[in-house]
PDB file of C-alpha atoms in Angstrom:
ATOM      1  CA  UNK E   1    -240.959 213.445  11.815  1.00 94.00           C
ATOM      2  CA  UNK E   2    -241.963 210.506  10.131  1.00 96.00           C
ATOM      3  CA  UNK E   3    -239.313 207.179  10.361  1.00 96.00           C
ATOM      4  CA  UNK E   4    -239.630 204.080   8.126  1.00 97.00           C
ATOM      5  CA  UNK E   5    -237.379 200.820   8.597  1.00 97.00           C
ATOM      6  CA  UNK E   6    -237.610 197.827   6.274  1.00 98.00           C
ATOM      7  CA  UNK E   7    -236.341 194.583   7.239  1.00 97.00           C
ATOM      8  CA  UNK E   8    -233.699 193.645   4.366  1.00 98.00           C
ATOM      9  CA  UNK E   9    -233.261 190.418   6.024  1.00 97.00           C
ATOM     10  CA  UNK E  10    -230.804 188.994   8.889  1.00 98.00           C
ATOM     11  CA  UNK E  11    -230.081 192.240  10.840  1.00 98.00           C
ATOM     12  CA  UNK E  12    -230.251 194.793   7.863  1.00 98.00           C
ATOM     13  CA  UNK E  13    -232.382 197.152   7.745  1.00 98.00           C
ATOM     14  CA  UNK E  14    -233.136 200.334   5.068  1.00 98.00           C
ATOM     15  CA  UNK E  15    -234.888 203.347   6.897  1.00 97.00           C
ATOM     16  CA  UNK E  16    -235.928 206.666   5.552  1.00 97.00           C
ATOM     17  CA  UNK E  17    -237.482 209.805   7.307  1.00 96.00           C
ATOM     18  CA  UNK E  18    -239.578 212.374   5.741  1.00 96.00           C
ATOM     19  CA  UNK E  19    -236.696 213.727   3.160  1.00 96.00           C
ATOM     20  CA  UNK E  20    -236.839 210.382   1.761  1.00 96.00           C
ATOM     21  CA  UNK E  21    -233.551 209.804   1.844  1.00 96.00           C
ATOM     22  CA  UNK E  22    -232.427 206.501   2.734  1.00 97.00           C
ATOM     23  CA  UNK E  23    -229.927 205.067   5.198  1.00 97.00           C
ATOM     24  CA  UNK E  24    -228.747 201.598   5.643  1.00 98.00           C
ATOM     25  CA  UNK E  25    -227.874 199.590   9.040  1.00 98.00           C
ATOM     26  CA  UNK E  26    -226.779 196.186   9.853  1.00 98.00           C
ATOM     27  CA  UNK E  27    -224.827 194.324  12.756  1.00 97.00           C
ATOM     28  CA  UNK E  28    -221.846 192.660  12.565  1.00 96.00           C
ATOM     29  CA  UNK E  29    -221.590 188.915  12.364  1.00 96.00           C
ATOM     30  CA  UNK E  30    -221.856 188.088  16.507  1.00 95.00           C
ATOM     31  CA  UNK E  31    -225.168 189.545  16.173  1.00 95.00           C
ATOM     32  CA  UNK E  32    -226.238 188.023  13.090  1.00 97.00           C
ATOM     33  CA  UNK E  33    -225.590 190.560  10.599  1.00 97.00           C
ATOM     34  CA  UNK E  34    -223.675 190.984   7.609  1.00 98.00           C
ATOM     35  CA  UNK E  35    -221.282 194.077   9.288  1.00 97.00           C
ATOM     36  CA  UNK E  36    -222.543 195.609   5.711  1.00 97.00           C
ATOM     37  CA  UNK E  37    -223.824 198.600   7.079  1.00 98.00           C
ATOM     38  CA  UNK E  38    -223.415 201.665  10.103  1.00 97.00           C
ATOM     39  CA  UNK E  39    -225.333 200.526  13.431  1.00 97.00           C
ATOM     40  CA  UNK E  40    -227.694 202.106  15.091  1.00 96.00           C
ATOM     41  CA  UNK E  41    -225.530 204.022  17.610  1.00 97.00           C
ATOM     42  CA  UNK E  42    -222.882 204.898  15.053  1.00 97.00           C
ATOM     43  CA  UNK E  43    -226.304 207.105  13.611  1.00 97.00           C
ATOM     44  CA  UNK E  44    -226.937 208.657  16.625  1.00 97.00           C
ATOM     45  CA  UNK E  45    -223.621 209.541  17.177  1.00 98.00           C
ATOM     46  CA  UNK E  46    -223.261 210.655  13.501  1.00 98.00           C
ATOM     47  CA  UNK E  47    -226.838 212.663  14.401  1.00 97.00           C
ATOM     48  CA  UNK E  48    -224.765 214.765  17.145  1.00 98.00           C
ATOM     49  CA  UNK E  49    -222.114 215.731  15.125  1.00 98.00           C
ATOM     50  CA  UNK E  50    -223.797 216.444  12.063  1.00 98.00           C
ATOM     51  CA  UNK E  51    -225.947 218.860  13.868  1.00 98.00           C
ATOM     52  CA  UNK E  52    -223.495 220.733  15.976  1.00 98.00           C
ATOM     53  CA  UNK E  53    -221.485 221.035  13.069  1.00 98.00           C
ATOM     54  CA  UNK E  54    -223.750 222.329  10.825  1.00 98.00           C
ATOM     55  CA  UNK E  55    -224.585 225.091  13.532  1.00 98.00           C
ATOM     56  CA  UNK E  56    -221.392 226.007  13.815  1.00 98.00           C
ATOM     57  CA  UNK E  57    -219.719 226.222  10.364  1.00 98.00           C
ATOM     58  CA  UNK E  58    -223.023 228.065   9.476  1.00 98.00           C
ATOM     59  CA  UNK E  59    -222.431 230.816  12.542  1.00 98.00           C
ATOM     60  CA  UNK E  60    -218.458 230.908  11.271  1.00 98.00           C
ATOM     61  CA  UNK E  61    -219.670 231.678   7.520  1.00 98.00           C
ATOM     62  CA  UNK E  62    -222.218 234.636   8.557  1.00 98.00           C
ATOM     63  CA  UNK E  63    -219.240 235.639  10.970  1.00 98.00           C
ATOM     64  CA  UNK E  64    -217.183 235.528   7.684  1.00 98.00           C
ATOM     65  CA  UNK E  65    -214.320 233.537   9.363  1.00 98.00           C
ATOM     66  CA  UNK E  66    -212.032 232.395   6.658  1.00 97.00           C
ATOM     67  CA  UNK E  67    -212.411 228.585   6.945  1.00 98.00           C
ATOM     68  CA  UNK E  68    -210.476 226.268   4.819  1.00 97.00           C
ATOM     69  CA  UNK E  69    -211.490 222.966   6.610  1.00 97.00           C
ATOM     70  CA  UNK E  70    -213.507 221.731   9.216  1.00 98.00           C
ATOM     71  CA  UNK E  71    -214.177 218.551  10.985  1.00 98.00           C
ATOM     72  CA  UNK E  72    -216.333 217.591  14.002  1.00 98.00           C
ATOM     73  CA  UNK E  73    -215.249 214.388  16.170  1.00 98.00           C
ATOM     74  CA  UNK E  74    -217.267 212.550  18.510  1.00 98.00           C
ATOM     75  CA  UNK E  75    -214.915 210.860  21.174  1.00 98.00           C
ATOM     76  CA  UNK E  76    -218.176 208.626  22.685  1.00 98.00           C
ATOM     77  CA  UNK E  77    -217.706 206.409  25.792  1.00 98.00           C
ATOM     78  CA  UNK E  78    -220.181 203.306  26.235  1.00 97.00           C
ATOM     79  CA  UNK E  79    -221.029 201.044  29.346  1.00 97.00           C
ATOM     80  CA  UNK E  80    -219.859 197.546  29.334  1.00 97.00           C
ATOM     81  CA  UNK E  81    -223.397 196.082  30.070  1.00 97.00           C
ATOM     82  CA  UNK E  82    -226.349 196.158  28.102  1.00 95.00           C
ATOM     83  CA  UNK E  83    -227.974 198.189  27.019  1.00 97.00           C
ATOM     84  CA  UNK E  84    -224.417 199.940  26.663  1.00 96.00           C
ATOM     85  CA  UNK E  85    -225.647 203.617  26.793  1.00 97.00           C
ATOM     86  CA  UNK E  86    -222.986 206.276  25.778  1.00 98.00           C
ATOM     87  CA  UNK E  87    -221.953 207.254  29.224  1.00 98.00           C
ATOM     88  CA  UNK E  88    -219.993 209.933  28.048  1.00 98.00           C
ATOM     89  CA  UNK E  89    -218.754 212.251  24.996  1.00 98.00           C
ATOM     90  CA  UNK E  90    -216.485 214.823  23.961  1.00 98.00           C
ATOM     91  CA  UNK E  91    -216.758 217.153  21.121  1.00 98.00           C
ATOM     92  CA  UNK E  92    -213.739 217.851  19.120  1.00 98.00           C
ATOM     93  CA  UNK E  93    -214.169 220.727  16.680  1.00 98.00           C
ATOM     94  CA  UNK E  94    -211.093 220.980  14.121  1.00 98.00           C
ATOM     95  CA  UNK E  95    -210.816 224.405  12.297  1.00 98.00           C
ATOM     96  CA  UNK E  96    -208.579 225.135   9.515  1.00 98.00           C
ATOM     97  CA  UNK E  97    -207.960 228.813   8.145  1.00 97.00           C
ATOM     98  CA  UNK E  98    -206.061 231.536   7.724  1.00 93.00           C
ATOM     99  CA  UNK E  99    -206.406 233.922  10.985  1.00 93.00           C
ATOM    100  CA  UNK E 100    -209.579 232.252  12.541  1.00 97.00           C
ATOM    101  CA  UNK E 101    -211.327 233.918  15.385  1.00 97.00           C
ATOM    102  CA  UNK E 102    -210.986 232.013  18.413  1.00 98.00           C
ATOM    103  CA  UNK E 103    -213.646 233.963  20.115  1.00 98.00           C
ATOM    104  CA  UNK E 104    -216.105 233.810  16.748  1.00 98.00           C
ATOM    105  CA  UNK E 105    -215.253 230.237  17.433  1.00 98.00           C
ATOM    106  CA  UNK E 106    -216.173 229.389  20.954  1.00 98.00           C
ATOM    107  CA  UNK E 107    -219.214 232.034  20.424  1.00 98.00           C
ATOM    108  CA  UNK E 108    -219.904 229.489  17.538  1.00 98.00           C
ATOM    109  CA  UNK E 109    -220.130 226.812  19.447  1.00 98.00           C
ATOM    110  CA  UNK E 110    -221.586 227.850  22.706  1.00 98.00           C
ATOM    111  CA  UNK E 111    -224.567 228.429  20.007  1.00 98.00           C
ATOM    112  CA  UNK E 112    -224.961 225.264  19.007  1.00 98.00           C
ATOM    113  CA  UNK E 113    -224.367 223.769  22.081  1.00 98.00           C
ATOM    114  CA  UNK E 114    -226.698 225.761  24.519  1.00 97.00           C
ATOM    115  CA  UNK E 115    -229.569 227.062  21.913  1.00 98.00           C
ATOM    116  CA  UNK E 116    -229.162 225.553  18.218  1.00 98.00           C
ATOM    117  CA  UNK E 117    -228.652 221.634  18.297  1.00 98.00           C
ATOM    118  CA  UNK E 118    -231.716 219.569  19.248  1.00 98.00           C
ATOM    119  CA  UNK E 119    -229.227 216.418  19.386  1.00 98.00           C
ATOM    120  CA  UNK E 120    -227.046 218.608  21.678  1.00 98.00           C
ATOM    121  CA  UNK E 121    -229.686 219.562  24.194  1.00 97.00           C
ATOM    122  CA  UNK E 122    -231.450 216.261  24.596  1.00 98.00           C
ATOM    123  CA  UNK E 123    -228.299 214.074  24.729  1.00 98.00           C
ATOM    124  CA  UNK E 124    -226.285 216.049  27.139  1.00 97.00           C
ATOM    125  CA  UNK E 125    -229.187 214.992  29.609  1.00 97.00           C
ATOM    126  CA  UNK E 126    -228.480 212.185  29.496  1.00 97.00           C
ATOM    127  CA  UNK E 127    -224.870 212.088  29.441  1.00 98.00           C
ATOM    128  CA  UNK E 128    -221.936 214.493  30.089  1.00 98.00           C
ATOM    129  CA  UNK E 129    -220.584 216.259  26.780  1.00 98.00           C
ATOM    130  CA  UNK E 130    -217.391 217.795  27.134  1.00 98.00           C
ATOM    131  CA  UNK E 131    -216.366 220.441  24.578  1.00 98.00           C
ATOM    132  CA  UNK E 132    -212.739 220.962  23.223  1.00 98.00           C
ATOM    133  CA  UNK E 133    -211.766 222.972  19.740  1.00 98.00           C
ATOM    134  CA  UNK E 134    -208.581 223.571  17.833  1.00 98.00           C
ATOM    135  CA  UNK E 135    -207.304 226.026  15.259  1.00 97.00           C
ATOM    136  CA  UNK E 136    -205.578 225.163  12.815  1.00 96.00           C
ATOM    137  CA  UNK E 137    -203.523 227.918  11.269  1.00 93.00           C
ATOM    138  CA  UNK E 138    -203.233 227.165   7.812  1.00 88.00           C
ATOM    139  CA  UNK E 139    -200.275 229.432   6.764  1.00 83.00           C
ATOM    140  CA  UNK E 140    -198.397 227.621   9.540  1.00 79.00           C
ATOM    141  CA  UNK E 141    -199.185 224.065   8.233  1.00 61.00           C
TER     142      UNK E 141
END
């Protein structure tokens, strides 16, 4: 992987990897910036859930589990000094459907979590993920 970041003055920056897709970042106004853009560890954060999720709705839809909606929250805990590492996560996955499987579910994400999601794997080395899921039964909404 490839990773380009131009300066767009004060603390913004545009990046792009090798999909060429670019991504914005900027600080807030303490640190100089224009608070115009995500920071840093919003992205790494956002890299975590985007990649557990994708593993798992992906597993859900080959397991044909009748998904309506489906949301993955990070709940991330920093430390008060710098460099403020996340100390700590949890995983919420949200699942809305009609009769979901909660085993296909937690099969789903045991996946992602101990053989799918790079982000997963390297992050929970460094700091404890916890894991918690919900069902929402959408005939009961």
């Amino acid at each position: 992987m490839e990773i380009k970041l131009d300066w767009k003055g004060k603390m913004a920056f545009e990046g792009a990897a090798d999909t060429g897709f670019s991504q914005k970042m900027d600080a807030d106004g303490a640190a100089g910036g224009d608070n115009s853009a995500a920071r840093p560890m919003e992205f790494i954060a956002l890299g975590l859930a985007g990649c557990t999720a994708m593993d798992v709705i992906s597993i859900l839809q080959k397991k044909k589990q009748p998904v309506a909606d489906f949301q993955v929250l990070i709940h991330a805990e920093r430390a008060e000094e710098h460099p403020k590492v996340f100390s700590g996560a949890v995983i919420e996955y949200l699942v809305t459907g009609s009769e979901v499987d909660e085993a296909a579910l937690l099969r789903a994400i045991e996946l992602s979590a101990e053989k799918y999601c790079p982000a997963q794997a390297m992050l929970s080395k460094v700091f404890p993920i916890r894991l918690i899921y919900k069902i929402i039964d959408e005939n009961k909404k």
